[in-house]
Structures are given as C-alpha cells and as structure tokens.
PDB file of C-alpha atoms in Angstrom:
ATOM      1  CA  LEU U   1     154.070 315.609  37.256  1.00  0.00           C
ATOM      2  CA  ARG U   2     151.752 318.398  38.267  1.00  0.00           C
ATOM      3  CA  THR U   3     152.933 321.768  37.213  1.00  0.00           C
ATOM      4  CA  GLY U   4     150.418 323.839  39.023  1.00  0.00           C
ATOM      5  CA  THR U   5     146.747 324.549  39.488  1.00  0.00           C
ATOM      6  CA  PRO U   6     145.784 327.417  37.170  1.00  0.00           C
ATOM      7  CA  CYS U   7     143.296 326.257  34.521  1.00  0.00           C
ATOM      8  CA  ASN U   8     141.176 327.811  31.727  1.00  0.00           C
ATOM      9  CA  GLN U   9     138.174 325.618  32.503  1.00  0.00           C
ATOM     10  CA  ASN U  10     135.931 325.272  35.459  1.00  0.00           C
ATOM     11  CA  CYS U  11     134.709 321.709  35.455  1.00  0.00           C
ATOM     12  CA  VAL U  12     131.862 320.880  37.920  1.00  0.00           C
ATOM     13  CA  PHE U  13     133.507 317.730  39.034  1.00  0.00           C
ATOM     14  CA  CYS U  14     137.094 319.091  39.452  1.00  0.00           C
ATOM     15  CA  PHE U  15     138.669 318.019  42.785  1.00  0.00           C
ATOM     16  CA  ASN U  16     141.281 320.619  42.503  1.00  0.00           C
ATOM     17  CA  LYS U  17     139.042 323.665  43.009  1.00  0.00           C
ATOM     18  CA  ASN U  18     139.389 323.812  46.886  1.00  0.00           C
ATOM     19  CA  ARG U  19     143.115 322.961  46.958  1.00  0.00           C
ATOM     20  CA  LEU U  20     145.831 325.454  47.598  1.00  0.00           C
ATOM     21  CA  LYS U  21     146.564 327.475  44.330  1.00  0.00           C
ATOM     22  CA  TYR U  22     150.298 327.284  43.229  1.00  0.00           C
ATOM     23  CA  GLU U  23     152.402 327.199  40.050  1.00  0.00           C
ATOM     24  CA  LEU U  24     155.823 325.707  40.171  1.00  0.00           C
ATOM     25  CA  GLU U  25     158.847 327.657  38.737  1.00  0.00           C
ATOM     26  CA  LEU U  26     160.459 326.180  35.690  1.00  0.00           C
ATOM     27  CA  ASP U  27     163.610 325.422  37.700  1.00  0.00           C
ATOM     28  CA  GLU U  28     161.611 323.428  40.192  1.00  0.00           C
ATOM     29  CA  LEU U  29     160.094 321.418  37.471  1.00  0.00           C
ATOM     30  CA  LYS U  30     163.459 320.812  35.812  1.00  0.00           C
ATOM     31  CA  GLU U  31     164.790 319.501  39.265  1.00  0.00           C
ATOM     32  CA  SER U  32     161.850 317.052  39.588  1.00  0.00           C
ATOM     33  CA  VAL U  33     162.460 315.923  36.083  1.00  0.00           C
ATOM     34  CA  GLU U  34     166.100 315.365  36.786  1.00  0.00           C
ATOM     35  CA  LYS U  35     165.352 313.495  40.025  1.00  0.00           C
ATOM     36  CA  LEU U  36     162.784 311.288  38.182  1.00  0.00           C
ATOM     37  CA  SER U  37     165.321 310.473  35.514  1.00  0.00           C
ATOM     38  CA  LYS U  38     167.522 308.904  38.032  1.00  0.00           C
ATOM     39  CA  ILE U  39     164.779 306.469  38.774  1.00  0.00           C
ATOM     40  CA  GLN U  40     163.200 305.616  35.441  1.00  0.00           C
ATOM     41  CA  LYS U  41     163.210 307.329  31.953  1.00  0.00           C
ATOM     42  CA  ASN U  42     160.332 305.566  30.453  1.00  0.00           C
ATOM     43  CA  THR U  43     157.505 307.885  30.874  1.00  0.00           C
ATOM     44  CA  ILE U  44     156.586 311.284  32.230  1.00  0.00           C
ATOM     45  CA  CYS U  45     153.349 313.233  31.863  1.00  0.00           C
ATOM     46  CA  PHE U  46     152.829 316.958  32.783  1.00  0.00           C
ATOM     47  CA  SER U  47     149.496 317.848  34.302  1.00  0.00           C
ATOM     48  CA  GLY U  48     147.753 320.850  36.095  1.00  0.00           C
ATOM     49  CA  GLY U  49     145.665 322.612  36.183  1.00  0.00           C
ATOM     50  CA  GLU U  50     146.242 323.179  32.516  1.00  0.00           C
ATOM     51  CA  PRO U  51     149.876 322.856  31.774  1.00  0.00           C
ATOM     52  CA  THR U  52     149.499 324.594  28.293  1.00  0.00           C
ATOM     53  CA  LEU U  53     148.922 327.860  30.005  1.00  0.00           C
ATOM     54  CA  ARG U  54     152.558 327.871  30.932  1.00  0.00           C
ATOM     55  CA  LYS U  55     154.668 330.158  28.647  1.00  0.00           C
ATOM     56  CA  ASP U  56     157.717 327.842  29.177  1.00  0.00           C
ATOM     57  CA  ILE U  57     155.916 324.570  28.404  1.00  0.00           C
ATOM     58  CA  ILE U  58     157.859 324.111  25.185  1.00  0.00           C
ATOM     59  CA  GLU U  59     161.167 324.611  27.094  1.00  0.00           C
ATOM     60  CA  LEU U  60     160.066 322.217  29.718  1.00  0.00           C
ATOM     61  CA  VAL U  61     159.241 319.464  27.184  1.00  0.00           C
ATOM     62  CA  ALA U  62     162.509 320.005  25.403  1.00  0.00           C
ATOM     63  CA  TYR U  63     164.486 319.789  28.678  1.00  0.00           C
ATOM     64  CA  THR U  64     162.647 316.528  29.327  1.00  0.00           C
ATOM     65  CA  LYS U  65     163.622 315.180  26.055  1.00  0.00           C
ATOM     66  CA  GLY U  66     167.094 316.016  26.693  1.00  0.00           C
ATOM     67  CA  MET U  67     167.156 314.050  29.865  1.00  0.00           C
ATOM     68  CA  GLY U  68     166.257 310.969  28.023  1.00  0.00           C
ATOM     69  CA  PHE U  69     162.654 310.316  28.522  1.00  0.00           C
ATOM     70  CA  LYS U  70     161.085 307.994  25.962  1.00  0.00           C
ATOM     71  CA  THR U  71     157.543 308.992  26.358  1.00  0.00           C
ATOM     72  CA  ILE U  72     156.648 312.693  27.224  1.00  0.00           C
ATOM     73  CA  GLY U  73     153.108 313.535  27.675  1.00  0.00           C
ATOM     74  CA  LEU U  74     150.618 316.218  28.463  1.00  0.00           C
ATOM     75  CA  GLN U  75     147.329 315.940  30.385  1.00  0.00           C
ATOM     76  CA  THR U  76     145.166 318.726  28.908  1.00  0.00           C
ATOM     77  CA  ASN U  77     141.770 319.925  27.960  1.00  0.00           C
ATOM     78  CA  GLY U  78     143.373 320.870  24.530  1.00  0.00           C
ATOM     79  CA  MET U  79     141.796 324.377  24.220  1.00  0.00           C
ATOM     80  CA  ASN U  80     145.251 325.909  23.793  1.00  0.00           C
ATOM     81  CA  LEU U  81     146.178 323.333  21.233  1.00  0.00           C
ATOM     82  CA  GLU U  82     143.282 324.043  18.727  1.00  0.00           C
ATOM     83  CA  LYS U  83     145.824 325.505  16.403  1.00  0.00           C
ATOM     84  CA  LYS U  84     148.190 322.894  15.028  1.00  0.00           C
ATOM     85  CA  GLU U  85     151.173 325.228  15.063  1.00  0.00           C
ATOM     86  CA  LYS U  86     151.349 325.206  18.786  1.00  0.00           C
ATOM     87  CA  LEU U  87     150.921 321.392  19.014  1.00  0.00           C
ATOM     88  CA  LYS U  88     153.550 320.908  16.358  1.00  0.00           C
ATOM     89  CA  GLU U  89     156.083 323.005  18.278  1.00  0.00           C
ATOM     90  CA  LEU U  90     155.419 320.754  21.283  1.00  0.00           C
ATOM     91  CA  VAL U  91     155.885 317.590  19.247  1.00  0.00           C
ATOM     92  CA  ASN U  92     159.121 318.836  17.666  1.00  0.00           C
ATOM     93  CA  SER U  93     160.336 319.615  21.102  1.00  0.00           C
ATOM     94  CA  GLY U  94     159.678 316.015  22.241  1.00  0.00           C
ATOM     95  CA  LEU U  95     156.003 315.468  23.022  1.00  0.00           C
ATOM     96  CA  ASN U  96     154.775 312.280  21.794  1.00  0.00           C
ATOM     97  CA  TYR U  97     151.640 311.624  24.057  1.00  0.00           C
ATOM     98  CA  VAL U  98     148.591 313.667  24.926  1.00  0.00           C
ATOM     99  CA  TYR U  99     145.791 312.718  27.376  1.00  0.00           C
ATOM    100  CA  PHE U 100     142.769 314.910  26.568  1.00  0.00           C
ATOM    101  CA  SER U 101     140.014 315.610  28.863  1.00  0.00           C
ATOM    102  CA  LEU U 102     136.691 315.577  26.887  1.00  0.00           C
ATOM    103  CA  HIS U 103     133.472 314.589  28.851  1.00  0.00           C
ATOM    104  CA  SER U 104     130.760 314.584  26.265  1.00  0.00           C
ATOM    105  CA  GLY U 105     130.162 314.144  22.661  1.00  0.00           C
ATOM    106  CA  ASP U 106     127.459 316.734  22.736  1.00  0.00           C
ATOM    107  CA  PRO U 107     128.825 320.276  22.575  1.00  0.00           C
ATOM    108  CA  SER U 108     126.250 321.896  24.846  1.00  0.00           C
ATOM    109  CA  VAL U 109     126.731 319.247  27.584  1.00  0.00           C
ATOM    110  CA  SER U 110     130.513 319.445  27.254  1.00  0.00           C
ATOM    111  CA  ASP U 111     130.475 323.324  27.534  1.00  0.00           C
ATOM    112  CA  SER U 112     128.020 323.181  30.517  1.00  0.00           C
ATOM    113  CA  LEU U 113     130.390 320.702  32.349  1.00  0.00           C
ATOM    114  CA  THR U 114     133.564 322.736  31.599  1.00  0.00           C
ATOM    115  CA  GLY U 115     131.974 326.176  32.110  1.00  0.00           C
ATOM    116  CA  VAL U 116     133.474 327.364  28.789  1.00  0.00           C
ATOM    117  CA  LEU U 117     131.229 328.268  25.841  1.00  0.00           C
ATOM    118  CA  GLY U 118     132.839 326.958  22.756  1.00  0.00           C
ATOM    119  CA  GLY U 119     135.300 324.709  24.600  1.00  0.00           C
ATOM    120  CA  PHE U 120     134.120 321.448  22.980  1.00  0.00           C
ATOM    121  CA  GLU U 121     135.073 322.599  19.518  1.00  0.00           C
ATOM    122  CA  LYS U 122     138.459 323.770  20.680  1.00  0.00           C
ATOM    123  CA  THR U 123     139.165 320.378  22.307  1.00  0.00           C
ATOM    124  CA  ILE U 124     137.854 318.515  19.292  1.00  0.00           C
ATOM    125  CA  ASN U 125     140.119 320.505  16.965  1.00  0.00           C
ATOM    126  CA  ALA U 126     143.056 319.812  19.115  1.00  0.00           C
ATOM    127  CA  ILE U 127     142.421 316.035  19.134  1.00  0.00           C
ATOM    128  CA  LYS U 128     142.211 316.191  15.364  1.00  0.00           C
ATOM    129  CA  ASN U 129     145.420 318.120  15.288  1.00  0.00           C
ATOM    130  CA  ALA U 130     147.148 315.372  17.406  1.00  0.00           C
ATOM    131  CA  SER U 131     145.691 312.700  15.220  1.00  0.00           C
ATOM    132  CA  ASP U 132     147.119 314.480  12.083  1.00  0.00           C
ATOM    133  CA  LEU U 133     150.554 314.508  13.737  1.00  0.00           C
ATOM    134  CA  ASP U 134     150.397 310.840  14.517  1.00  0.00           C
ATOM    135  CA  ILE U 135     151.145 310.901  18.106  1.00  0.00           C
ATOM    136  CA  ASP U 136     149.815 308.679  20.887  1.00  0.00           C
ATOM    137  CA  ILE U 137     146.384 309.922  22.001  1.00  0.00           C
ATOM    138  CA  GLU U 138     144.125 309.015  24.952  1.00  0.00           C
ATOM    139  CA  VAL U 139     140.772 310.752  25.945  1.00  0.00           C
ATOM    140  CA  ASN U 140     139.278 310.840  29.310  1.00  0.00           C
ATOM    141  CA  PHE U 141     135.611 310.658  30.001  1.00  0.00           C
ATOM    142  CA  VAL U 142     134.536 311.525  33.545  1.00  0.00           C
ATOM    143  CA  ILE U 143     131.074 309.897  34.060  1.00  0.00           C
ATOM    144  CA  ASN U 144     128.485 312.135  35.950  1.00  0.00           C
ATOM    145  CA  LYS U 145     124.830 312.743  35.991  1.00  0.00           C
ATOM    146  CA  LYS U 146     124.933 315.142  33.184  1.00  0.00           C
ATOM    147  CA  ASN U 147     126.672 313.073  30.618  1.00  0.00           C
ATOM    148  CA  TYR U 148     126.393 309.330  31.180  1.00  0.00           C
ATOM    149  CA  TYR U 149     123.532 308.716  28.822  1.00  0.00           C
ATOM    150  CA  GLY U 150     125.772 310.033  26.033  1.00  0.00           C
ATOM    151  CA  LEU U 151     128.562 307.343  26.491  1.00  0.00           C
ATOM    152  CA  PRO U 152     127.610 305.164  23.369  1.00  0.00           C
ATOM    153  CA  ASP U 153     127.552 308.279  21.110  1.00  0.00           C
ATOM    154  CA  TYR U 154     130.802 309.603  22.616  1.00  0.00           C
ATOM    155  CA  VAL U 155     132.623 306.404  21.608  1.00  0.00           C
ATOM    156  CA  LYS U 156     131.404 306.738  18.040  1.00  0.00           C
ATOM    157  CA  LEU U 157     132.443 310.402  17.966  1.00  0.00           C
ATOM    158  CA  ILE U 158     136.115 309.470  19.041  1.00  0.00           C
ATOM    159  CA  GLU U 159     135.994 306.612  16.517  1.00  0.00           C
ATOM    160  CA  SER U 160     135.139 308.992  13.730  1.00  0.00           C
ATOM    161  CA  ILE U 161     138.219 310.898  14.344  1.00  0.00           C
ATOM    162  CA  SER U 162     140.556 307.950  14.741  1.00  0.00           C
ATOM    163  CA  ARG U 163     140.238 304.350  15.905  1.00  0.00           C
ATOM    164  CA  LYS U 164     143.947 304.633  17.188  1.00  0.00           C
ATOM    165  CA  ILE U 165     142.757 306.872  20.043  1.00  0.00           C
ATOM    166  CA  ARG U 166     142.622 305.149  23.387  1.00  0.00           C
ATOM    167  CA  ILE U 167     139.462 305.929  25.641  1.00  0.00           C
ATOM    168  CA  GLU U 168     139.614 306.072  29.472  1.00  0.00           C
ATOM    169  CA  PHE U 169     136.323 305.906  31.437  1.00  0.00           C
ATOM    170  CA  SER U 170     136.443 307.268  34.789  1.00  0.00           C
ATOM    171  CA  PHE U 171     134.107 308.494  37.598  1.00  0.00           C
ATOM    172  CA  MET U 172     133.600 311.469  39.771  1.00  0.00           C
ATOM    173  CA  ILE U 173     135.835 311.015  42.815  1.00  0.00           C
ATOM    174  CA  PRO U 174     134.090 311.097  46.168  1.00  0.00           C
ATOM    175  CA  LEU U 175     136.631 312.624  48.563  1.00  0.00           C
ATOM    176  CA  LYS U 176     137.169 311.280  52.130  1.00  0.00           C
ATOM    177  CA  ASP U 177     135.180 313.969  54.009  1.00  0.00           C
ATOM    178  CA  LYS U 178     132.890 315.157  51.237  1.00  0.00           C
ATOM    179  CA  ILE U 179     131.680 314.714  47.817  1.00  0.00           C
ATOM    180  CA  ILE U 180     132.304 317.422  45.236  1.00  0.00           C
ATOM    181  CA  ASN U 181     128.869 318.592  43.625  1.00  0.00           C
ATOM    182  CA  LYS U 182     126.884 315.670  45.056  1.00  0.00           C
ATOM    183  CA  GLU U 183     123.976 316.576  42.743  1.00  0.00           C
ATOM    184  CA  ASN U 184     126.148 315.592  39.745  1.00  0.00           C
ATOM    185  CA  LEU U 185     126.909 312.076  41.160  1.00  0.00           C
ATOM    186  CA  PRO U 186     124.763 309.398  39.678  1.00  0.00           C
ATOM    187  CA  LYS U 187     123.958 305.902  40.850  1.00  0.00           C
ATOM    188  CA  PHE U 188     126.127 303.121  39.509  1.00  0.00           C
ATOM    189  CA  SER U 189     123.063 301.123  38.767  1.00  0.00           C
ATOM    190  CA  THR U 190     121.731 304.068  36.614  1.00  0.00           C
ATOM    191  CA  ILE U 191     124.816 304.507  34.416  1.00  0.00           C
ATOM    192  CA  LYS U 192     125.740 300.864  34.113  1.00  0.00           C
ATOM    193  CA  PRO U 193     123.801 299.883  31.046  1.00  0.00           C
ATOM    194  CA  PHE U 194     124.925 302.950  29.254  1.00  0.00           C
ATOM    195  CA  LEU U 195     128.621 302.346  30.040  1.00  0.00           C
ATOM    196  CA  LEU U 196     128.313 298.636  29.180  1.00  0.00           C
ATOM    197  CA  LYS U 197     126.758 299.617  25.793  1.00  0.00           C
ATOM    198  CA  ALA U 198     129.711 301.880  25.125  1.00  0.00           C
ATOM    199  CA  LEU U 199     132.267 299.094  26.092  1.00  0.00           C
ATOM    200  CA  ASP U 200     130.436 296.626  24.013  1.00  0.00           C
ATOM    201  CA  TYR U 201     130.817 298.829  21.008  1.00  0.00           C
ATOM    202  CA  CYS U 202     134.469 299.378  21.703  1.00  0.00           C
ATOM    203  CA  SER U 203     135.063 295.675  22.024  1.00  0.00           C
ATOM    204  CA  LYS U 204     133.320 295.016  18.765  1.00  0.00           C
ATOM    205  CA  LYS U 205     135.086 297.703  16.940  1.00  0.00           C
ATOM    206  CA  ASP U 206     138.503 296.868  18.451  1.00  0.00           C
ATOM    207  CA  ILE U 207     138.766 300.327  20.020  1.00  0.00           C
ATOM    208  CA  CYS U 208     141.350 300.398  22.934  1.00  0.00           C
ATOM    209  CA  PHE U 209     139.813 301.428  26.235  1.00  0.00           C
ATOM    210  CA  THR U 210     140.497 301.230  30.042  1.00  0.00           C
ATOM    211  CA  LEU U 211     138.454 301.636  33.200  1.00  0.00           C
ATOM    212  CA  SER U 212     140.074 304.146  35.445  1.00  0.00           C
ATOM    213  CA  SER U 213     140.975 303.516  39.100  1.00  0.00           C
ATOM    214  CA  CYS U 214     138.912 306.709  39.795  1.00  0.00           C
ATOM    215  CA  SER U 215     136.032 305.172  41.817  1.00  0.00           C
ATOM    216  CA  ILE U 216     134.920 302.383  39.396  1.00  0.00           C
ATOM    217  CA  PRO U 217     134.403 299.257  41.496  1.00  0.00           C
ATOM    218  CA  TYR U 218     135.357 295.784  40.178  1.00  0.00           C
ATOM    219  CA  CYS U 219     131.697 294.538  40.266  1.00  0.00           C
ATOM    220  CA  PHE U 220     130.763 297.283  37.843  1.00  0.00           C
ATOM    221  CA  CYS U 221     133.196 296.224  35.264  1.00  0.00           C
ATOM    222  CA  GLY U 222     131.267 293.034  34.336  1.00  0.00           C
ATOM    223  CA  SER U 223     133.189 290.942  31.633  1.00  0.00           C
ATOM    224  CA  TYR U 224     135.569 293.891  31.260  1.00  0.00           C
ATOM    225  CA  ILE U 225     137.269 293.616  34.515  1.00  0.00           C
ATOM    226  CA  ASP U 226     140.489 292.947  32.819  1.00  0.00           C
ATOM    227  CA  LYS U 227     140.355 296.596  31.680  1.00  0.00           C
ATOM    228  CA  SER U 228     140.564 297.929  35.290  1.00  0.00           C
ATOM    229  CA  VAL U 229     143.550 299.995  35.728  1.00  0.00           C
ATOM    230  CA  GLU U 230     143.448 299.656  39.512  1.00  0.00           C
ATOM    231  CA  LEU U 231     143.266 295.915  39.355  1.00  0.00           C
ATOM    232  CA  LYS U 232     146.321 295.836  37.134  1.00  0.00           C
ATOM    233  CA  HIS U 233     148.144 297.969  39.512  1.00  0.00           C
ATOM    234  CA  MET U 234     147.242 295.783  42.408  1.00  0.00           C
ATOM    235  CA  ILE U 235     148.465 292.552  40.646  1.00  0.00           C
ATOM    236  CA  ASN U 236     151.725 294.196  40.004  1.00  0.00           C
ATOM    237  CA  ILE U 237     152.307 295.057  43.631  1.00  0.00           C
ATOM    238  CA  LYS U 238     154.732 292.175  44.635  1.00  0.00           C
ATOM    239  CA  ASP U 239     155.182 293.152  48.221  1.00  0.00           C
ATOM    240  CA  LYS U 240     151.407 292.586  48.742  1.00  0.00           C
ATOM    241  CA  GLN U 241     150.831 289.658  46.437  1.00  0.00           C
ATOM    242  CA  GLU U 242     149.376 287.458  49.160  1.00  0.00           C
ATOM    243  CA  ASP U 243     146.642 289.959  49.909  1.00  0.00           C
ATOM    244  CA  VAL U 244     145.638 290.398  46.282  1.00  0.00           C
ATOM    245  CA  PRO U 245     143.469 287.780  44.767  1.00  0.00           C
ATOM    246  CA  LYS U 246     144.681 286.466  41.461  1.00  0.00           C
ATOM    247  CA  TYR U 247     143.082 287.983  38.460  1.00  0.00           C
ATOM    248  CA  SER U 248     141.805 284.690  37.090  1.00  0.00           C
ATOM    249  CA  ASN U 249     140.026 284.045  40.275  1.00  0.00           C
ATOM    250  CA  ILE U 250     138.390 287.510  40.273  1.00  0.00           C
ATOM    251  CA  LYS U 251     137.251 287.326  36.688  1.00  0.00           C
ATOM    252  CA  GLY U 252     135.760 283.937  37.481  1.00  0.00           C
ATOM    253  CA  MET U 253     133.675 285.275  40.470  1.00  0.00           C
ATOM    254  CA  SER U 254     130.014 285.960  39.998  1.00  0.00           C
ATOM    255  CA  GLU U 255     128.974 289.655  40.123  1.00  0.00           C
ATOM    256  CA  GLU U 256     127.372 289.095  43.488  1.00  0.00           C
ATOM    257  CA  LYS U 257     130.564 287.907  45.095  1.00  0.00           C
ATOM    258  CA  ARG U 258     132.686 290.618  43.528  1.00  0.00           C
TER     259      ARG U 258
END
C-alpha cells in the first residue's frame, strides 16, 4: 500500500521521480487498510516514497495490527531506522517484516546511487537493528551499470549480518515510452556472470533469494528459474492456466528456446 511519494533519497534508477507527487492522509490509509482486511488479512506492506518519513507511521502500523493482519511490513531505505528505538517502537506496534532497499555492498557506490552521503551506513545499521529484533528481513538489490560487478561481495556482506535475511535481485525498469537514465542500464550479457556467481554462492550457503519480476527475463535465470517471482505468479493464475507453460516444461527447455 503506497503511502505517498516523499522520499529522503534520490536514486538514479527510481521510476517515481516523474510521477505526480502526493501523500495520503492517515484517514485515507486507514480506509484502504479496512477495505483490504475484508479481502484478506494475511499480508500488507507499506511503501512510498519513504513511509518512515510519516509522523503517523507508528499509529498506522498499530491500526493495521488492530485490523487483524498477520504480516505487517515496510518497504524502506532504512535511513530513519538507524536508531533501534524507532524500529523497536514500530515492532511493538505490530511491524514484523521489513523490505530494505540496499543496492551495493560498497559505501561509495551505494551513496552515489541514492544521492545521500552516509546513507549506506544508516541503512546497514537499520538492517542490523532489524536482525537484532528478530523480525523477517528482505533486502532488494536493483542491478544497474554502476553496481553489477559487486553482486558477489554484496551477498557476502548480507550473509555477515545474518543468513536469515532474504535477498531479492531485481533490475532497472524500462518504462513503456522511455527508459529512466539509459546510461545506467547495462546489457544482460554483461551482468549475467556476476549475477550467476552471486546466485551460486547463495545456493551453496543456503541463503534464501528470489529473482524479481522487475525486468529479469526467464532465459536470464539459468538453472535458478524456479526463483523467478513472475513465473510463480503466472503459474498461480488459474484463469489463464492454458496460456502458461507448465513450470516443469520451462525448466527443461534449453536457454536458446527460453
């Protein structure tokens, strides 16, 4: 559930930059939470922008818990959660899942991507805080021309914090009529060996990971096609079952045919 567009970072690959700026009122968000609760109460995740910029975020999380949701999450860059006290307040209010945006294991590369000097350290501290509080954690790495070579080291950095942290690998999103910052968009063939090296390490060390539906084609997944989020979604679409090849058949295809 997107709470608004305000953010304290300025990522070079962000597709929200040119969208209409807005921030929903608390009452509007509560109404959306209530409507969703009538459909399902398994999971809800608040995103932005940066949802932790909201002064009412704790109240929103508490309200959501009161509506009976089992998993309550935040999609965040973590900069406002570098102090454990703030995160602890959220956890005590009902938060039990955090999806962190961290796009490099190199502080200088990370800060250049987000446009915030010192942002890397704040995000790392927030991830460590979440690990200490023993909540569900996932980190997202958006692959681009400035960071792809650091994929294997990134995985090792996350592992050094906690092997319980899930890693999602995604890609810059080419929009329908344009590509945001085309100069930052690498070729799939260039980044493939670095990504596969990172995935091999994850597999060897039993680190949980997924391949995001954000622009990563099936043929690029290699033997890890079963980790494709988009493919899993397709297989679960019962109404279009005839149009979706069975997973076992896709996995058995050669890379050329995929």
